[in-house]
CSV table of C-alpha atoms in Angstrom, one decimal:
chain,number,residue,atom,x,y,z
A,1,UNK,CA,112.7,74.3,74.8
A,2,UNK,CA,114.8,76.4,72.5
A,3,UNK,CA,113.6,74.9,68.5
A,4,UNK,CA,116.3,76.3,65.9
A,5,UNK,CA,113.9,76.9,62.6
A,6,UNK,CA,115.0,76.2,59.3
A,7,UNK,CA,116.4,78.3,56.7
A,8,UNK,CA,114.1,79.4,54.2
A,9,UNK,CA,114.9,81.6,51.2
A,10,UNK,CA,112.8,83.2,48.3
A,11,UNK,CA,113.1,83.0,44.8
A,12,UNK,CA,115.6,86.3,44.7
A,13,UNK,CA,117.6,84.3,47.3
A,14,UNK,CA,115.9,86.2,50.6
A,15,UNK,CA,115.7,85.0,53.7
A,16,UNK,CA,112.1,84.1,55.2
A,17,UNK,CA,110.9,84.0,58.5
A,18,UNK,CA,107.6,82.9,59.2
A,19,UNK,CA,105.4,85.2,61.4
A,20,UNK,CA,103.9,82.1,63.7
A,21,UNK,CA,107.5,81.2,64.7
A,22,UNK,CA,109.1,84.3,64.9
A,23,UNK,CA,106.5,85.1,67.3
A,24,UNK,CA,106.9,81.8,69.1
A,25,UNK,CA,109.2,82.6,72.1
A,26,UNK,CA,111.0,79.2,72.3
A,27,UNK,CA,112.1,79.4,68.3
A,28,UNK,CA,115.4,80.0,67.3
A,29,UNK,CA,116.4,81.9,64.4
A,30,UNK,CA,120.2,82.8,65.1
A,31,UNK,CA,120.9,80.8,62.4
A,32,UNK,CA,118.7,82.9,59.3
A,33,UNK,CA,119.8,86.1,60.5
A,34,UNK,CA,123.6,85.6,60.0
A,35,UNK,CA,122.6,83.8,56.4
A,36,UNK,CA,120.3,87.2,56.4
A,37,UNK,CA,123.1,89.9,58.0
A,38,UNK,CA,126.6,89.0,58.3
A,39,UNK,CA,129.6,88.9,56.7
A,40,UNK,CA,129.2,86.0,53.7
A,41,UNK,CA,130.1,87.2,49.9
A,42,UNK,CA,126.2,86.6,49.5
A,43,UNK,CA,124.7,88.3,51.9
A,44,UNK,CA,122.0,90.7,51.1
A,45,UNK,CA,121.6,92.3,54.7
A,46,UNK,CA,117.3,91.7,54.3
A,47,UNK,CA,114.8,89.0,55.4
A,48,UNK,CA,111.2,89.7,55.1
A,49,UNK,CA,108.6,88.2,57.4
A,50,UNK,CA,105.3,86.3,56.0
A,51,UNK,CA,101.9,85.5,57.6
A,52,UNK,CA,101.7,88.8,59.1
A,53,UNK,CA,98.2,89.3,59.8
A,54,UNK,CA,96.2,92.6,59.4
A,55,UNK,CA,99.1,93.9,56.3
A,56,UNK,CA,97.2,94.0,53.8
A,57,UNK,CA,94.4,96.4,54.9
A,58,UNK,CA,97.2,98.9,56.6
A,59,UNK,CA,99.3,98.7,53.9
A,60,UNK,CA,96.7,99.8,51.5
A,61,UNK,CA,95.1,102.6,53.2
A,62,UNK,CA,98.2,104.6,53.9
A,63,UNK,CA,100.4,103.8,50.9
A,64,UNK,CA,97.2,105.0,48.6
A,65,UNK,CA,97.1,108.2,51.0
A,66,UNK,CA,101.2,108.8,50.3
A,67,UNK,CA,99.8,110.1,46.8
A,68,UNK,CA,96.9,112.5,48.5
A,69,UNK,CA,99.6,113.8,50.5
A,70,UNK,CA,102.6,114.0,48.3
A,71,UNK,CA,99.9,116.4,45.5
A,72,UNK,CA,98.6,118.5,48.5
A,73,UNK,CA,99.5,122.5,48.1
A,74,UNK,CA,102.4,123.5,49.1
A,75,UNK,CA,100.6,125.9,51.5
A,76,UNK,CA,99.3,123.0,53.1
A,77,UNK,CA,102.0,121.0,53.3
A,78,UNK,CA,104.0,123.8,54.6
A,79,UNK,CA,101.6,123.2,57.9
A,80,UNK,CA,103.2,119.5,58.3
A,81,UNK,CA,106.8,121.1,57.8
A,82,UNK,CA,108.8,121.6,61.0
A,83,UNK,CA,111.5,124.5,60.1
A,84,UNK,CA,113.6,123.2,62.6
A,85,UNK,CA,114.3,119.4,61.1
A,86,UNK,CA,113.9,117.7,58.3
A,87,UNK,CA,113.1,114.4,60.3
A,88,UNK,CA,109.7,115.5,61.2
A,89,UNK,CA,106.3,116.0,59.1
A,90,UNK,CA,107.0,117.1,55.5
A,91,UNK,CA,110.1,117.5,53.6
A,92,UNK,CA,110.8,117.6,50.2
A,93,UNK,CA,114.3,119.1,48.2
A,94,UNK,CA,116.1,119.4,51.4
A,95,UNK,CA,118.2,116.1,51.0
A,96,UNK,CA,121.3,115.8,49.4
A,97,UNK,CA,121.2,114.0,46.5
A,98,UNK,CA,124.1,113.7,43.9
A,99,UNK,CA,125.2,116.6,45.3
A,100,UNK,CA,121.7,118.4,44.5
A,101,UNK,CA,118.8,118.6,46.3
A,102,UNK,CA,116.3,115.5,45.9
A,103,UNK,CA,113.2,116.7,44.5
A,104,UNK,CA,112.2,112.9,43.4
A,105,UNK,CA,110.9,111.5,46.4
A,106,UNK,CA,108.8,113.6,49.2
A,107,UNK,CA,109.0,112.1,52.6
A,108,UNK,CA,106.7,112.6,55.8
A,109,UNK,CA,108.3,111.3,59.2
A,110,UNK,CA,106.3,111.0,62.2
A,111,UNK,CA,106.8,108.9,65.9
A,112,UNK,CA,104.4,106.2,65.6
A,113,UNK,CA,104.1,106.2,69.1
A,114,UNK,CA,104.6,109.0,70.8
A,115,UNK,CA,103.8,112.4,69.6
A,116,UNK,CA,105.4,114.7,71.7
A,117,UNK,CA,108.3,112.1,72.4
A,118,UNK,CA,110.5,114.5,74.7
A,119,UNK,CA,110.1,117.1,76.8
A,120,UNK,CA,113.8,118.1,77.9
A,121,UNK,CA,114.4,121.5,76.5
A,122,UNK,CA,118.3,120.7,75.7
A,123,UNK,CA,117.3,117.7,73.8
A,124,UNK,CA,114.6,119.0,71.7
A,125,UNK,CA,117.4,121.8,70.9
A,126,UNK,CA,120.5,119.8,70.5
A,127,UNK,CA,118.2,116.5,68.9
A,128,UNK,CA,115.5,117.9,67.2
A,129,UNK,CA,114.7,115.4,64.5
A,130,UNK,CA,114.6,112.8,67.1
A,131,UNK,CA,112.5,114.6,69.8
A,132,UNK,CA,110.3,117.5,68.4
A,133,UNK,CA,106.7,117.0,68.4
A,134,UNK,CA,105.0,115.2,65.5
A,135,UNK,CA,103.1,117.6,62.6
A,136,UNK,CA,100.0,116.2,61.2
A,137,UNK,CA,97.8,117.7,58.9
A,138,UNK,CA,94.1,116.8,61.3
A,139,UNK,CA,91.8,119.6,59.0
A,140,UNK,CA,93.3,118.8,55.8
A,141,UNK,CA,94.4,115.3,55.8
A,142,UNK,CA,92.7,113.8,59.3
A,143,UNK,CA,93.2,110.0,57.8
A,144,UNK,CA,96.8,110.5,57.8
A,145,UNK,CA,97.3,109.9,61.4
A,146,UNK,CA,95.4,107.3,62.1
A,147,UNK,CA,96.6,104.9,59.5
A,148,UNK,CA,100.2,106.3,59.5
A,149,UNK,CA,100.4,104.6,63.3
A,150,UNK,CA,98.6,101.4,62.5
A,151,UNK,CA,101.0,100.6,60.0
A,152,UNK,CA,103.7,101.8,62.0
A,153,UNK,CA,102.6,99.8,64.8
A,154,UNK,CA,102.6,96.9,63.0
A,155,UNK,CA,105.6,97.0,61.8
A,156,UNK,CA,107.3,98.0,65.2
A,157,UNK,CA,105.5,95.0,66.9
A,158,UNK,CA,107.2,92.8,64.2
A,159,UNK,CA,110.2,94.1,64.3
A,160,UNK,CA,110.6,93.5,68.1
A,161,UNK,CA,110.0,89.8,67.1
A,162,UNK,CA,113.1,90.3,64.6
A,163,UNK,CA,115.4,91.9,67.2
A,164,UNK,CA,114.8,89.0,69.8
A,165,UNK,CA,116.4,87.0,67.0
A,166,UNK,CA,119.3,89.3,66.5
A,167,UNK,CA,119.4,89.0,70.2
A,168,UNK,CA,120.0,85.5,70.2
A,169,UNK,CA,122.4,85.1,67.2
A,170,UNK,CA,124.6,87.9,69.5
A,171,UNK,CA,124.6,85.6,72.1
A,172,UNK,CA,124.8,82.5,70.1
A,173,UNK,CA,127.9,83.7,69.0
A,174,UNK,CA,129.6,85.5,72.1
A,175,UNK,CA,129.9,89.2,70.8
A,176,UNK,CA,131.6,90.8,72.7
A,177,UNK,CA,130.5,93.9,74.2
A,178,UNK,CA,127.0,93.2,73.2
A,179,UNK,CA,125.1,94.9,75.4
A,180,UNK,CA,122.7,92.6,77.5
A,181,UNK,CA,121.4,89.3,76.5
A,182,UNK,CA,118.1,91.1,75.3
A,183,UNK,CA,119.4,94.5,74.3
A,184,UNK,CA,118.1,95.0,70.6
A,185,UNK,CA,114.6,93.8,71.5
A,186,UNK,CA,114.1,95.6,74.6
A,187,UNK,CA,115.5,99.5,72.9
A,188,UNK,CA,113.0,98.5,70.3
A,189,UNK,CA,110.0,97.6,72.3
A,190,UNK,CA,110.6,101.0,74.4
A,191,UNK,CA,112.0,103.2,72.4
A,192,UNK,CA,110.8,106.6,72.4
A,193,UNK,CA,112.4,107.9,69.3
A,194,UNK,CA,111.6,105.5,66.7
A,195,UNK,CA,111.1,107.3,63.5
A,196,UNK,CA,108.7,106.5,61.0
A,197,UNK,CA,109.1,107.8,56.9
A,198,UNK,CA,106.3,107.6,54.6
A,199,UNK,CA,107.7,108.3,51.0
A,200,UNK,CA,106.1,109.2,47.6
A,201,UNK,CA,108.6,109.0,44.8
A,202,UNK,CA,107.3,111.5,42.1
A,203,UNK,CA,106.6,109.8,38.6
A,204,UNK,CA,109.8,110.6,36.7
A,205,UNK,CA,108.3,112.6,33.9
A,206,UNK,CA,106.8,115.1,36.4
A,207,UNK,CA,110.5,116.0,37.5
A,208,UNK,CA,112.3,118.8,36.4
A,209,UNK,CA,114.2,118.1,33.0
A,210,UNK,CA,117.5,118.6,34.3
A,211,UNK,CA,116.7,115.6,36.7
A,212,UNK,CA,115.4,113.4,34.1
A,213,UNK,CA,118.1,113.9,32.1
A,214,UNK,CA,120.6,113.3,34.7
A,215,UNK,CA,118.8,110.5,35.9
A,216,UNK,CA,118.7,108.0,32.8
A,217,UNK,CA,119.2,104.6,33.3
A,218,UNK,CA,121.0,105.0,36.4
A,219,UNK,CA,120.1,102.0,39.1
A,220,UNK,CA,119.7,104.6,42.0
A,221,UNK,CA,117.4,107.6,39.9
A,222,UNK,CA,115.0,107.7,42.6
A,223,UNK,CA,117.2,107.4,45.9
A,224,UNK,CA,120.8,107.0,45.3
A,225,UNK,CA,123.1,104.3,47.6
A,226,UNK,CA,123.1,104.4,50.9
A,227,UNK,CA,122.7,102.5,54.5
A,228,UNK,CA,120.5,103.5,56.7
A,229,UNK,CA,121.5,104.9,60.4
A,230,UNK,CA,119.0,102.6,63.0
A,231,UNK,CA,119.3,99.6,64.3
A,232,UNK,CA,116.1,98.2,62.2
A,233,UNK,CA,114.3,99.9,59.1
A,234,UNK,CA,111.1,97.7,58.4
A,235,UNK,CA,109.6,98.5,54.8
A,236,UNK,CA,106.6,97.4,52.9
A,237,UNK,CA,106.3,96.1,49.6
A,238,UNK,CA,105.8,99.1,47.3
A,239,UNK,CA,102.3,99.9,46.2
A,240,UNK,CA,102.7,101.8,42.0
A,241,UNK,CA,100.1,103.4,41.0
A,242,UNK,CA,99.3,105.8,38.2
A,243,UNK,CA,98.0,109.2,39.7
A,244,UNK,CA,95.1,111.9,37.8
A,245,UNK,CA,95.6,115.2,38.8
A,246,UNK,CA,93.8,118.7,38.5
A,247,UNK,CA,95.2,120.7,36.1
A,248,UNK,CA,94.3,123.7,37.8
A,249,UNK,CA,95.3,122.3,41.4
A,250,UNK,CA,97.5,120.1,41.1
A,251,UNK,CA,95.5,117.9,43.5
A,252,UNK,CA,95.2,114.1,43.3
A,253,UNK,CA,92.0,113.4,41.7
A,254,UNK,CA,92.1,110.0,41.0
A,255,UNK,CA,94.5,106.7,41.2
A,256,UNK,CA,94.8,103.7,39.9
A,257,UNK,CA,97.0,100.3,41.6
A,258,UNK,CA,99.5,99.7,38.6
A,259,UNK,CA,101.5,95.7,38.3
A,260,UNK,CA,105.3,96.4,40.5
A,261,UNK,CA,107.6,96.8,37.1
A,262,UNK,CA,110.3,94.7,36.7
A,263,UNK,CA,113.2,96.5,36.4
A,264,UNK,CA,112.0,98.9,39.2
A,265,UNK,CA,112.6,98.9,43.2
A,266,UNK,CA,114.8,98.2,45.7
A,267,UNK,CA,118.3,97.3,44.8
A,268,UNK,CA,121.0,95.8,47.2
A,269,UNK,CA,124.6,95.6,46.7
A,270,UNK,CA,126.0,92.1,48.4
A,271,UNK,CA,128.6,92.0,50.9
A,272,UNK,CA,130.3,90.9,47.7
A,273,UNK,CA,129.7,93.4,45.4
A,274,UNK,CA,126.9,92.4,43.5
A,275,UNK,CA,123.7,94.4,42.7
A,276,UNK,CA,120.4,92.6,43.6
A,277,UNK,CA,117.2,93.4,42.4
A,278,UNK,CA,115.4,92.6,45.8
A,279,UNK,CA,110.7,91.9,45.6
A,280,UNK,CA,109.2,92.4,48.6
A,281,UNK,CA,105.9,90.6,48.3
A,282,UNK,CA,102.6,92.3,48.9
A,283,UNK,CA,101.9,90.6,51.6
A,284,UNK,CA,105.4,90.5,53.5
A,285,UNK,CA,107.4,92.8,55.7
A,286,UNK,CA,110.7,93.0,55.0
A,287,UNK,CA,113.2,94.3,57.5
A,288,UNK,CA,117.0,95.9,56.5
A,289,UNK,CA,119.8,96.8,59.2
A,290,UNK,CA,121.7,100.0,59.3
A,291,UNK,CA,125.1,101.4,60.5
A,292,UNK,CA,123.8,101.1,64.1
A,293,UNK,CA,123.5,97.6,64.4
A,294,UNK,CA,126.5,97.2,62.6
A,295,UNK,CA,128.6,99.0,65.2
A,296,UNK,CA,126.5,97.1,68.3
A,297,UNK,CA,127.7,93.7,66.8
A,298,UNK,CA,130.8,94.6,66.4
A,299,UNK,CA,130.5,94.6,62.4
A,300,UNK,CA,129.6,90.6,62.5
A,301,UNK,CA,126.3,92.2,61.4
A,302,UNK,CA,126.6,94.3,58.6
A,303,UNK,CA,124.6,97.4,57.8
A,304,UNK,CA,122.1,97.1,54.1
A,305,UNK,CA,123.8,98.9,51.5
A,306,UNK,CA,120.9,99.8,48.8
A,307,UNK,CA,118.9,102.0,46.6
A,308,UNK,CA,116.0,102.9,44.3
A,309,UNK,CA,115.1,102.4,40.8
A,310,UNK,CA,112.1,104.3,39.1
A,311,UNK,CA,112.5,102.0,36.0
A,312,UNK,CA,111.5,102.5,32.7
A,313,UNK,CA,107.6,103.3,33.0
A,314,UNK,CA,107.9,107.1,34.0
A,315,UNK,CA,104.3,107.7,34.5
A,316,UNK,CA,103.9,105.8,37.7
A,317,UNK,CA,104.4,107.0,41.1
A,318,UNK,CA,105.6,104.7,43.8
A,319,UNK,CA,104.7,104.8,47.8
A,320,UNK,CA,106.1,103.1,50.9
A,321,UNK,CA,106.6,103.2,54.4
A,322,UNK,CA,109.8,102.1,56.3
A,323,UNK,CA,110.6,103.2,60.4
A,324,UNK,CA,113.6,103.0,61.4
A,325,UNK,CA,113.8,101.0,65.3
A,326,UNK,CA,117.1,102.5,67.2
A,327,UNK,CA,119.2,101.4,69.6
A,328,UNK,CA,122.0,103.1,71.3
A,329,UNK,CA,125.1,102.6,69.2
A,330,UNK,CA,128.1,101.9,71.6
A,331,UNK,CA,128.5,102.3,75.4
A,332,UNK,CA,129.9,105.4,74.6
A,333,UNK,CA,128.1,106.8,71.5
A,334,UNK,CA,123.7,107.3,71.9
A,335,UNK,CA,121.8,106.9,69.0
A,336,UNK,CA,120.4,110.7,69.3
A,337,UNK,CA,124.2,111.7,68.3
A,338,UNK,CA,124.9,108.9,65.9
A,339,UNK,CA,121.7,110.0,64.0
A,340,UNK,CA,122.6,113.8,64.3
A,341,UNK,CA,125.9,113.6,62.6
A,342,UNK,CA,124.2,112.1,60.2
A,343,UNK,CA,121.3,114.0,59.2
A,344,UNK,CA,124.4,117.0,58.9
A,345,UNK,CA,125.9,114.9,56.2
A,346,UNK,CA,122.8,113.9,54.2
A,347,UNK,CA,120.9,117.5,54.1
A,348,UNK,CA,121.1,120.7,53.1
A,349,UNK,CA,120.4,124.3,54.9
A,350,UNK,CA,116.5,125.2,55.1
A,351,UNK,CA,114.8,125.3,51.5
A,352,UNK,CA,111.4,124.5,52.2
């Protein structure tokens, strides 16, 4: 029998859903994820999940290895670089930021799943951040992998939970042309192209001083606004932490776990208008939709408009991991093109 669950929000006004009934197939959370998603004037387009066991541990061991990775030499990293896409291994400075390329945040994207996800010649041509083989660095960082998928995994597995949900409010509420009655949650479950992004945002006083400068007080210094293009992107909370490097090397050396600050994070702009400081608690996932899901549902879902703040304390450097889960887009439109046109319009040519 079909149980709808309550509606349970945080203390910034989030929607919760609790891991030992989202994972329960009989409850019904329709309900939360239009209070979470749609259309309202308060509407954050976010819910995070609690209870989720085995977080913590994950969560730990990868976010503290963003920092190893993110201070490795750039003749290692260029190893992890694929010249060919930005959307897998390394990249740093090839986004579009401002108009400039972003040198605040590096990113490393990898298939938690599958690492050589496609072997059709045309598609790793014509898609190649969504089908070229992962890059992983196994003689200079060999922990990477292995904790990169667990965490990934994780969040996948929960995230399948979240798109039965979305599932059900699409039926519950007669979309039309939604695709099948279990269309979000069977894409994610089988999806061979979900993308996973591990970023390190560089402590602000390392940038150049042109990009300090021009960064200020601004509420998006670290990643400006944006939505994102899948269907899901789950995210953990963000782990700060102060770094010692090698002067000679520039290697990490040392790091130590530093309190969230308060003015930094992610930022959301409500369906209407307002900016919202948004915590995700250590020991939550928290899961945003992009312009994917919004077309799918016909816009009664709405895609997460946000950003990131580096705050005031410029010393500390902040990790995270979010994967994005895709779906195809329309009948007509896959989510190999959707995501293509837009990788055009966020980066620049080659500069690695």
């Amino acid at each position: 029998m079909t149980v709808a669950a309550p509606i349970e929000l945080n203390k910034d006004n989030v929607v919760v859903l609790d891991y030992n009934l989202l994972t329960d197939p009989n409850t019904n959370y329709a309900d939360a994820i239009e209070v979470a998603y749609g259309s309202g004037p308060q509407c954050l387009g976010v819910l995070v999940v609690k209870n989720v066991p085995d977080l913590a541990g994950k969560r730990l061991t990868l976010l503290e290895l963003a920092s190893k990775l993110g201070n490795l030499p750039k003749s290692v990293l260029a190893k992890a670089h694929d010249p060919a896409t930005e959307w897998v291994g390394w990249d740093h400075g090839t986004e579009i930021f401002n108009g400039k390329p972003d040198l605040a945040k590096g990113s490393f994207y990898a298939n938690p799943r599958h690492d050589e996800p496609e072997s059709d010649a045309d598609k790793l041509t014509k898609f190649p951040g969504m089908t070229r083989p992962n890059r992983w660095l196994p003689e200079d960082l060999p922990e990477l992998e292995p904790a990169f998928k667990a965490l990934a995994q994780l969040i996948m597995s929960v995230g399948t939970h979240v798109a039965r949900q979305v599932d059900k409010y699409a039926t519950s509420r007669a979309i039309a042309e939604y695709p099948a009655p279990h269309y979000l949650e069977s894409v994610v479950a089988t999806s061979r192209t979900t993308k996973g992004r591990l970023l390190h945002y560089y402590p602000v006083s390392t940038l150049p001083s042109a990009m300090q400068a021009a960064a200020g007080g601004a509420v998006d210094n670290l990643c400006g606004w944006h939505f994102d293009n899948g269907s899901l992107t789950g995210l953990t909370s963000a782990l700060y932490v102060e770094e010692q490097l090698d002067p000679t090397t520039g290697e990490l050396v040392a790091l130590t776990h530093a309190p969230a600050p308060t003015d930094a994070g992610l930022f959301i702009r409500t369906r209407g208008g307002e900016t919202v400081r948004v915590g995700i608690p250590t020991d939550c996932l928290a899961f945003q939709i992009g312009e994917a899901l919004e077309l799918s549902t016909q816009g009664k879902l709405r895609a997460t408009e946000h950003c990131v703040f580096g705050g005031k304390q410029a010393h500390l450097a902040r990790n995270t991991l979010a994967p994005d889960l895709d779906a195809p887009v329309t009948p007509s439109l896959t989510f190999a093109e959707f995501s293509n046109k837009v990788y055009l319009q966020n980066h620049a040519p080659e500069a690695n």
